[in-house]
Short mmCIF file of C-alpha atoms in Angstrom, two decimals:
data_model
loop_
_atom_site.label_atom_id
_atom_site.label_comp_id
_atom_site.label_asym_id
_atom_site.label_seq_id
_atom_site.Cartn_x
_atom_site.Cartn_y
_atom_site.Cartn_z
CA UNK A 22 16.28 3.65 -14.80
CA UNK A 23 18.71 0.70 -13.88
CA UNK A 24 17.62 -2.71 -13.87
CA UNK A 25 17.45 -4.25 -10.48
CA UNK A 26 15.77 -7.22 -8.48
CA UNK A 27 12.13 -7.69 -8.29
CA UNK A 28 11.60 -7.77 -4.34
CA UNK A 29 7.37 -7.61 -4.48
CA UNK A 30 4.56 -8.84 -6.80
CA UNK A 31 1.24 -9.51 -6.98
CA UNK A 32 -0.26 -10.74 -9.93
CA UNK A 33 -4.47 -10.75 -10.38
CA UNK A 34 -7.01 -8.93 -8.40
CA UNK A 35 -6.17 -7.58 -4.98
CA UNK A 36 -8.02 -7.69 -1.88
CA UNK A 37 -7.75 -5.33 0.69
CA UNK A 38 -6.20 -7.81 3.10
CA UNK A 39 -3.86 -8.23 -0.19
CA UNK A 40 -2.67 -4.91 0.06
CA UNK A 41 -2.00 -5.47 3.63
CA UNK A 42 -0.13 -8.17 3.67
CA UNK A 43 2.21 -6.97 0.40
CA UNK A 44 2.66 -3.64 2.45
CA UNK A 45 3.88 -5.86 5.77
CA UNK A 46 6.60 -7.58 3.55
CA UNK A 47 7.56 -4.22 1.93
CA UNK A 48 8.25 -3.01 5.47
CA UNK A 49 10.07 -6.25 6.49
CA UNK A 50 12.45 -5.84 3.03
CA UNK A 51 13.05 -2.09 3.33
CA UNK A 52 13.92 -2.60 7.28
CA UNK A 53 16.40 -5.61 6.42
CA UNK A 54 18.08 -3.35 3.73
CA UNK A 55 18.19 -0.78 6.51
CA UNK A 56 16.25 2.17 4.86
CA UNK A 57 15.81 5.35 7.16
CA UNK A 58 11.80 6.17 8.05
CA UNK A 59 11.56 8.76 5.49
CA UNK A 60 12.34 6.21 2.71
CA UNK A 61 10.28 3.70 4.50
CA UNK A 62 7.23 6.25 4.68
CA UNK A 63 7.75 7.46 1.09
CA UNK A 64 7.53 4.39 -0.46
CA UNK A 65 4.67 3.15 1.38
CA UNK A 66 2.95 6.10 0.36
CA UNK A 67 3.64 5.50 -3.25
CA UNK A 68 2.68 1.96 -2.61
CA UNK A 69 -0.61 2.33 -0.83
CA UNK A 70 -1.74 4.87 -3.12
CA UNK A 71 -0.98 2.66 -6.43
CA UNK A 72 -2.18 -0.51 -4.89
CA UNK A 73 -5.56 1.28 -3.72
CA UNK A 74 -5.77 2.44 -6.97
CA UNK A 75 -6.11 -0.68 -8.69
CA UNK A 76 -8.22 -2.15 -6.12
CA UNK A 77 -11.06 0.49 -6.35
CA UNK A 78 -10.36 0.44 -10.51
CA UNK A 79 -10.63 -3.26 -11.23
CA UNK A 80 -12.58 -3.28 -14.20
CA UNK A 81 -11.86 -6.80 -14.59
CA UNK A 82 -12.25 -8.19 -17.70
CA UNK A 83 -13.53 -12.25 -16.81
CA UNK A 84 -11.74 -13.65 -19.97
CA UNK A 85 -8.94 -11.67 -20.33
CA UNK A 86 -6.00 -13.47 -18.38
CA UNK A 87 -3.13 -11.19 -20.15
CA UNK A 88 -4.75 -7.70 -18.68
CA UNK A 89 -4.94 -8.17 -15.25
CA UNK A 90 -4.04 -6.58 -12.09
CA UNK A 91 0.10 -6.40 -11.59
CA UNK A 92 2.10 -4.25 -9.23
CA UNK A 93 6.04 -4.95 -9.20
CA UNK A 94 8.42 -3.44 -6.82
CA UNK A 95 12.43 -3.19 -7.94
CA UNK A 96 14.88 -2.32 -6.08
CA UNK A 97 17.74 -0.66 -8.10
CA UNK A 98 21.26 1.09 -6.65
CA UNK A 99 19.83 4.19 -6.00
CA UNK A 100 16.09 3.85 -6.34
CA UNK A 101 12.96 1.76 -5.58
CA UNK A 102 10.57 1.69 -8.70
CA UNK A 103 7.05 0.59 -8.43
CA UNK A 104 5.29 -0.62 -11.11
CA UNK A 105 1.52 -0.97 -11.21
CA UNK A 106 -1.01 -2.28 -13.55
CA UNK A 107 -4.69 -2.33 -14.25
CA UNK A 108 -7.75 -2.22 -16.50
CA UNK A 109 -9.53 0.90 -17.32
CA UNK A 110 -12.32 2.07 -18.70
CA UNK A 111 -11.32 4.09 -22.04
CA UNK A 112 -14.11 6.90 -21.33
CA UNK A 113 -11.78 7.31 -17.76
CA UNK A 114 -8.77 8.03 -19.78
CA UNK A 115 -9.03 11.93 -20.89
CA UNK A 116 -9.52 13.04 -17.25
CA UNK A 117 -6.54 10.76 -15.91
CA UNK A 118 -4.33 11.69 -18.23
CA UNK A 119 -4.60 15.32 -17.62
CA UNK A 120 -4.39 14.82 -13.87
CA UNK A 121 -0.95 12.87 -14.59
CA UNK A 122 0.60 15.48 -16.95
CA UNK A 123 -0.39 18.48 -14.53
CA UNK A 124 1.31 16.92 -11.40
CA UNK A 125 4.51 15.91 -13.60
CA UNK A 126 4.60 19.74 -14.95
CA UNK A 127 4.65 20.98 -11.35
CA UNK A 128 7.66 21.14 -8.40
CA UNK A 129 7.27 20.40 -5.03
CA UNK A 130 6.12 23.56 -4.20
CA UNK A 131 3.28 23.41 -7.04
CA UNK A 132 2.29 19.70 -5.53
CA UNK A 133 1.80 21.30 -2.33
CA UNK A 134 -0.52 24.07 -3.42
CA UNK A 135 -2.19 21.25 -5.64
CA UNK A 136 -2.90 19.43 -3.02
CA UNK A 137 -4.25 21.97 -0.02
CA UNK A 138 -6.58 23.22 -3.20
CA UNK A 139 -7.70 20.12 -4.16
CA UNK A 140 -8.29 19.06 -0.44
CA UNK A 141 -9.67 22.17 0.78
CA UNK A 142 -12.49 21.84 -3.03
CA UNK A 143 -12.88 18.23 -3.63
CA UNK A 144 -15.65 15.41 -2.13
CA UNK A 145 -15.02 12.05 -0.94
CA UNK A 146 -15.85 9.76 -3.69
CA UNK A 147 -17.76 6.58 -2.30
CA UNK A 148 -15.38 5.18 -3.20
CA UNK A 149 -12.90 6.53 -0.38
CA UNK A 150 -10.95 8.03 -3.45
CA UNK A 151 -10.29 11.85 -2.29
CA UNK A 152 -8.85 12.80 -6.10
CA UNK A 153 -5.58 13.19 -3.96
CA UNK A 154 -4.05 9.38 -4.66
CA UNK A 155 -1.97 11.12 -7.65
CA UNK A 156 -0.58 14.01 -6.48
CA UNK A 157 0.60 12.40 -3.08
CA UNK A 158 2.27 9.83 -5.33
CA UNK A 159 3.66 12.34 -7.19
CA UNK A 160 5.03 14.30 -3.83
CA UNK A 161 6.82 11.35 -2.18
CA UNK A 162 8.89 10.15 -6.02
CA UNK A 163 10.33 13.20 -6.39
CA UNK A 164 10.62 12.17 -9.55
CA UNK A 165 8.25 12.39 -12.68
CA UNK A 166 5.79 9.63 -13.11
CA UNK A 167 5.58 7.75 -16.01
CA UNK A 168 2.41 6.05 -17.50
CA UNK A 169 1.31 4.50 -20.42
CA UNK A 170 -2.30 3.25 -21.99
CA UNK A 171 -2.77 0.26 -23.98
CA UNK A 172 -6.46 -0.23 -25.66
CA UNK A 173 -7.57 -3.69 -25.33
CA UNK A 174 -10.80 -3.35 -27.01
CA UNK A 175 -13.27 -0.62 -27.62
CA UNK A 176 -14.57 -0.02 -23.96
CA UNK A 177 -11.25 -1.38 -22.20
CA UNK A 178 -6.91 -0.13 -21.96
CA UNK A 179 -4.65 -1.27 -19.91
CA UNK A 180 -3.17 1.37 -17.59
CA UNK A 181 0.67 1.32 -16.14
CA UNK A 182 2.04 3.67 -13.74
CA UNK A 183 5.81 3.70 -12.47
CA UNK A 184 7.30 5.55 -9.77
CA UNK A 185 10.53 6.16 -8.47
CA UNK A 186 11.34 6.21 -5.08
CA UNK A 187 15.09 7.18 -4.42
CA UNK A 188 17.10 5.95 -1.65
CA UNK A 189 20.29 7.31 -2.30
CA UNK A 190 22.21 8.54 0.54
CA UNK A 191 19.03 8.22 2.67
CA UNK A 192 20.26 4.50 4.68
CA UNK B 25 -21.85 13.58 26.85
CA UNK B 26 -20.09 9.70 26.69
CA UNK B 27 -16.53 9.90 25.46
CA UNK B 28 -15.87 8.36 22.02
CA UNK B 29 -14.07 5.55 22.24
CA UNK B 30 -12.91 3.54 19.05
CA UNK B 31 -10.38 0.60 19.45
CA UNK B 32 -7.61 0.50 16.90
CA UNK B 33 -7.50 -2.23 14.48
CA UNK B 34 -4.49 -3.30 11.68
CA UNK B 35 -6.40 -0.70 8.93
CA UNK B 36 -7.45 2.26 11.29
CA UNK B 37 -6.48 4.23 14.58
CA UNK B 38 -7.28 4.27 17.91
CA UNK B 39 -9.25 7.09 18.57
CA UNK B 40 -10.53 8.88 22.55
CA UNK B 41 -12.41 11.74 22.31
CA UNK B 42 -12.68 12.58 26.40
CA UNK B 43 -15.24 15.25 26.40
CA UNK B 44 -14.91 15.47 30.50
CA UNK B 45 -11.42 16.57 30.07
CA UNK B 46 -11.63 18.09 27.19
CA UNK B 47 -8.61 15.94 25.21
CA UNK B 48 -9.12 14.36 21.61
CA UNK B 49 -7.03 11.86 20.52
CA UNK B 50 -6.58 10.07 17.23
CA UNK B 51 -3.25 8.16 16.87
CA UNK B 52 -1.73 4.83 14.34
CA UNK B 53 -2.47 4.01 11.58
CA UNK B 54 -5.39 5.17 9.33
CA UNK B 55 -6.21 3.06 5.73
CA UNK B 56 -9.32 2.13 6.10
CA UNK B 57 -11.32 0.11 3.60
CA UNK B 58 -14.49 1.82 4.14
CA UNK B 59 -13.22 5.58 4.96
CA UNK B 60 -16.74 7.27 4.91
CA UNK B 61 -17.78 4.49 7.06
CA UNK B 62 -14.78 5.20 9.41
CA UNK B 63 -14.66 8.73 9.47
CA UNK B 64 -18.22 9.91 9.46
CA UNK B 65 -19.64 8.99 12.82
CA UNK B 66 -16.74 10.64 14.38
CA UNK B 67 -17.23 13.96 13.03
CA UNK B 68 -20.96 13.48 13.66
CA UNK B 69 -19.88 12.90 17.29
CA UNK B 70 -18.11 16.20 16.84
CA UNK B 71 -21.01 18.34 15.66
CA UNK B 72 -22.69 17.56 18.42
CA UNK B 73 -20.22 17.61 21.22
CA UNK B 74 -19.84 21.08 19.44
CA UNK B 75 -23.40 21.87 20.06
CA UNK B 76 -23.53 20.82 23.26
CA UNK B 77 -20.62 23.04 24.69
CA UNK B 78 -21.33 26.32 22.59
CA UNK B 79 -25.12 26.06 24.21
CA UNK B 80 -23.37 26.06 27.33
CA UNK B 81 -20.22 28.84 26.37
CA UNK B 82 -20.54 32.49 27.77
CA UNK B 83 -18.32 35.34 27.67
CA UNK B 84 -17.39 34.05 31.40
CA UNK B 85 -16.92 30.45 30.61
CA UNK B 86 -14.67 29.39 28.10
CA UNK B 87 -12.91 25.98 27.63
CA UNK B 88 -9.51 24.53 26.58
CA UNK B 89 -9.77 21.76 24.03
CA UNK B 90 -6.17 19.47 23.59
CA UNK B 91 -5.72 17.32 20.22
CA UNK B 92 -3.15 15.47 20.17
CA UNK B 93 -2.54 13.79 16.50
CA UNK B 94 -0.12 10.99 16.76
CA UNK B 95 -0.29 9.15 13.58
CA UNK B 96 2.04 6.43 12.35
CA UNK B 97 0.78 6.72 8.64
CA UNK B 98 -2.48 8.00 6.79
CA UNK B 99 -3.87 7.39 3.24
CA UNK B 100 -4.85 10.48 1.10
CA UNK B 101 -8.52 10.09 1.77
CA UNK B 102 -8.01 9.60 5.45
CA UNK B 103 -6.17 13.22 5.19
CA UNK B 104 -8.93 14.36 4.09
CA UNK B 105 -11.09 13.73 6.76
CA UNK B 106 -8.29 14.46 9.36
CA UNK B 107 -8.50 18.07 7.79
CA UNK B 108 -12.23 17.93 8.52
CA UNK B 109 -11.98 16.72 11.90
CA UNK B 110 -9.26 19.62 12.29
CA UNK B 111 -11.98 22.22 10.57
CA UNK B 112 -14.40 20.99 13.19
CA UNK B 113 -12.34 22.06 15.96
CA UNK B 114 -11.16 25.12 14.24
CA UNK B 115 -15.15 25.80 15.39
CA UNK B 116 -14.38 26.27 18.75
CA UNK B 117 -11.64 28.43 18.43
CA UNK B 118 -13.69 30.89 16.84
CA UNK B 119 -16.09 31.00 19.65
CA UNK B 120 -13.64 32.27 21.86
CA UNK B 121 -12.69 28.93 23.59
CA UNK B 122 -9.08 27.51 23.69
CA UNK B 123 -7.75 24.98 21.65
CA UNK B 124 -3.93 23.54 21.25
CA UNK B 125 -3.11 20.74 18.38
CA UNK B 126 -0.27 18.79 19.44
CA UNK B 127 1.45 17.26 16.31
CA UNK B 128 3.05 14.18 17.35
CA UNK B 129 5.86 12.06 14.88
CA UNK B 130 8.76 9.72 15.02
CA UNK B 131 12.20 11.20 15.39
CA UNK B 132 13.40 11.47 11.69
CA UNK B 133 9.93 11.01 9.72
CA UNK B 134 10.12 14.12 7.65
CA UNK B 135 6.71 12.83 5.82
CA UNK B 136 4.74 12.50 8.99
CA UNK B 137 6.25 16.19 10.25
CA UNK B 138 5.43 17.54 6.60
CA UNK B 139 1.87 16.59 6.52
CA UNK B 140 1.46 18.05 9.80
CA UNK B 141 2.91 21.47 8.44
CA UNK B 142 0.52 21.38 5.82
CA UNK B 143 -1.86 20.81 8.01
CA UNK B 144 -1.63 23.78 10.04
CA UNK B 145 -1.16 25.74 7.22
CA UNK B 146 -4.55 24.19 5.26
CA UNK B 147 -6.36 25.72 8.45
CA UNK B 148 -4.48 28.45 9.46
CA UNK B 149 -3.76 27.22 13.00
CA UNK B 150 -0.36 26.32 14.07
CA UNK B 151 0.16 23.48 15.59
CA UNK B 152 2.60 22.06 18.42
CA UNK B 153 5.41 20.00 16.85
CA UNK B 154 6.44 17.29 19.27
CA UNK B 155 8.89 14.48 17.93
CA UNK B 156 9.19 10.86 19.97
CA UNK B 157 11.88 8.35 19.72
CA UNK B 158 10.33 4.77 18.69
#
């Protein structure tokens, strides 16, 4: 991954009206850079679904200023990378982190059938989360996601997710 | 039956269900905070709209539903219910009455045209593939 400029980020909790406003600027940047729609639309995909992600798992920790909420966006020569960070509880790690390695050992074609099966099977959670957030990140990078869990404490780790959104020949 | 009217707003889209000319529209943008919240009373609406014109279908009188789907962007749970919505019309067809999805998306948005392939081919219905200059 090559280092590039930080053009988004949002440090702290998020509110929804949070999300929407960092999405409006992402827009703004990506149409000033001149991105085609499909670059546009994949990254706000992979953006909606990571920022959505840590607002409906904020497991906020009041004391702990070092572990909260981030999201970065870079923008490198021939990517976008998206970086987000949040809290979770440890019990929620086993389940997550199979989810993650089965939709980086699969292709496109395996994301698709992933995702009619887990539409056409799963529930609504209440809390809007459809179990899909993952794998539709997964189908707009292209690329493999990569994570990483840090224990804070006994019940707490911090989780980080980056994508990579390429933009290479796509202006 | 009243048609369903829902105004759009910066997280959701405008939807008009016309029952008296039988077109359903959903188009924009669809993230909406509370999704359930969002989504539910319209497919309510649709069960009964659904009972309503089955009580009334007969081997002699059959009806031709339009849905036209013009989204600018949905979030994975939204898809969900889309699919849902889709399933609920999908109802009709197998009574015998007419129904064409018109899949509406910007010149050039291969993830909006994508989603609508998958679409068609989660219910086994294909759709109408119409693209639109912005």
């Amino acid at each position: 991954m090559d280092n590039g400029e930080i053009i988004l980020n949002h440090k702290g909790p998020l509110s929804y009206e949070e999300i929407g406003f960092l999405l409006n600027r992402m827009t703004m940047l990506l149409d000033k850079l001149g991105m085609n729609v499909t670059t546009k639309k994949k990254a706000y995909s992979a953006m909606v679904e990571s920022l959505e992600n840590i607002y409906k798992h904020q497991d906020i920790i009041a004391d702990d200023f070092e572990h909260v909420p981030l999201f970065t966006m870079e923008r490198c020569d021939e990517s976008f990378c998206i970086s987000a960070s949040n809290s979770i509880l440890n019990h929620k790690i086993p389940a997550l982190k199979e989810k993650l390695d089965r939709v980086n050992s699969l292709d496109k074609n395996g994301l698709k059938d992933l995702y009619k099966s887990t539409i056409l099977s799963g529930n609504v959670s209440p809390k809007g989360g459809a179990g899909l957030g993952i794998i539709n990140i997964a189908k707009v990078s292209e690329n493999k996601i990569v994570y990483s869990f840090k224990q804070m404490n006994d019940t707490h780790s911090y989780f980080n997710i980056k994508v990579t959104i390429s933009h290479k020949n796509t202006k | 039956m009243e048609p369903l009217i829902i105004e759009p707003t910066e997280f959701t889209p405008n939807v008009l269900f016309d029952p008296n000319n039988s077109v359903f529209e959903i188009s924009g943008f669809s993230r909406p905070e509370n999704v359930i919240g969002f989504y539910r009373p319209i497919l309510k609406w649709l069960e009964e709209f659904n009972d309503n014109l089955l009580s009334i279908n007969t081997d002699y009188k059959k009806s031709q539903l339009t849905i036209n789907l013009k989204m600018t962007y949905f979030n994975s749970a939204s898809s969900k219910f889309l699919l849902d919505i889709l399933l609920e019309f999908m109802k009709f067809h197998s009574k015998g009455n007419k129904v064409d999805i018109n899949w509406f998306y910007e010149e050039g948005d291969d993830e909006i045209q994508e989603s609508g392939e998958e679409m068609s081919d989660m219910i086994g219905y294909p759709f109408n593939f119409i693209s639109y200059k912005n």
